[in-house]
Every structure is written in structure tokens, then in C-alpha cells.
Amino acid sequence: FRGKLKGETFLSMPLGIEKLFQFDNLTSSQLDPELKSSIEDTIANWNIQIRNVLANNGNDFKSENKLVPSA
């Protein structure tokens, strides 16, 4: 909701994502099932958000304006 209030698209990070940075070569079999599910759900939500932005603002990408992400 934070992004919608400002009129921006906000792609949230999965809960527990910081656990991934504790390992050098983590395989999917070593990944906590809850974290894996959280990552999958988050990516599915990103997909929906991006599709909605493109459907609602697709013309913005066709214009001469150069849209770039901001941190």
C-alpha cells in the first residue's frame, strides 16, 4: 500500500529474505520451505503489480519520457 499512497510502484521483498545472504552457495533443497514459499508468493505479486502498471500506464512507456527506477 505504501507505493499506492504515493502513486508509485513498490515491489516488496519476501519476508525472511535476509536469510539468503548468510550463505555463499545455497541450493533450493537447503532453502527453508517457508522462505521458499514467501519468495514464490512475492514474485507472483510482483508479476501482478507489473502487469497492472503496464495495463494502466502502458502509454507512458511509449512516450519519449525515459522512465527509470528510483531507490
mmCIF file of C-alpha atoms in Angstrom, residues 21-64:
data_model
loop_
_atom_site.group_PDB
_atom_site.id
_atom_site.type_symbol
_atom_site.label_atom_id
_atom_site.label_comp_id
_atom_site.label_asym_id
_atom_site.label_seq_id
_atom_site.Cartn_x
_atom_site.Cartn_y
_atom_site.Cartn_z
ATOM 1 C CA PHE A 21 22.645 -13.569 2.475
ATOM 2 C CA GLN A 22 24.004 -15.844 5.199
ATOM 3 C CA PHE A 23 25.047 -18.488 2.659
ATOM 4 C CA ASP A 24 27.513 -18.456 -0.214
ATOM 5 C CA ASN A 25 26.143 -21.272 -2.368
ATOM 6 C CA LEU A 26 22.619 -22.010 -1.223
ATOM 7 C CA THR A 27 20.669 -24.592 -3.209
ATOM 8 C CA SER A 28 16.885 -24.808 -3.344
ATOM 9 C CA SER A 29 16.972 -28.077 -1.386
ATOM 10 C CA GLN A 30 18.688 -26.250 1.504
ATOM 11 C CA LEU A 31 16.159 -23.420 1.486
ATOM 12 C CA ASP A 32 13.638 -23.229 4.305
ATOM 13 C CA PRO A 33 10.235 -24.235 2.813
ATOM 14 C CA GLU A 34 8.517 -21.207 4.384
ATOM 15 C CA LEU A 35 11.088 -18.820 2.897
ATOM 16 C CA LYS A 36 10.838 -20.532 -0.480
ATOM 17 C CA SER A 37 7.055 -20.141 -0.387
ATOM 18 C CA SER A 38 7.418 -16.490 0.627
ATOM 19 C CA ILE A 39 9.762 -15.842 -2.306
ATOM 20 C CA GLU A 40 7.381 -17.558 -4.739
ATOM 21 C CA ASP A 41 4.393 -15.586 -3.416
ATOM 22 C CA THR A 42 6.309 -12.323 -3.618
ATOM 23 C CA ILE A 43 7.351 -12.931 -7.219
ATOM 24 C CA ALA A 44 3.747 -13.767 -8.138
ATOM 25 C CA ASN A 45 2.669 -10.479 -6.524
ATOM 26 C CA TRP A 46 5.382 -8.588 -8.431
ATOM 27 C CA ASN A 47 4.031 -10.080 -11.639
ATOM 28 C CA ILE A 48 0.516 -8.842 -10.854
ATOM 29 C CA GLN A 49 1.776 -5.383 -9.904
ATOM 30 C CA ILE A 50 3.877 -5.033 -13.046
ATOM 31 C CA ARG A 51 1.010 -6.191 -15.268
ATOM 32 C CA ASN A 52 -1.299 -3.643 -13.619
ATOM 33 C CA VAL A 53 1.210 -0.836 -14.125
ATOM 34 C CA LEU A 54 1.679 -1.760 -17.763
ATOM 35 C CA ALA A 55 -2.076 -2.015 -18.312
ATOM 36 C CA ASN A 56 -2.757 1.333 -16.643
ATOM 37 C CA ASN A 57 0.309 3.265 -17.716
ATOM 38 C CA GLY A 58 1.452 1.472 -20.839
ATOM 39 C CA ASN A 59 1.334 4.678 -22.837
ATOM 40 C CA ASP A 60 3.965 6.188 -20.546
ATOM 41 C CA PHE A 61 6.460 3.653 -21.862
ATOM 42 C CA LYS A 62 5.650 4.529 -25.471
ATOM 43 C CA SER A 63 6.360 8.225 -24.981
ATOM 44 C CA GLU A 64 9.677 9.999 -25.248
#
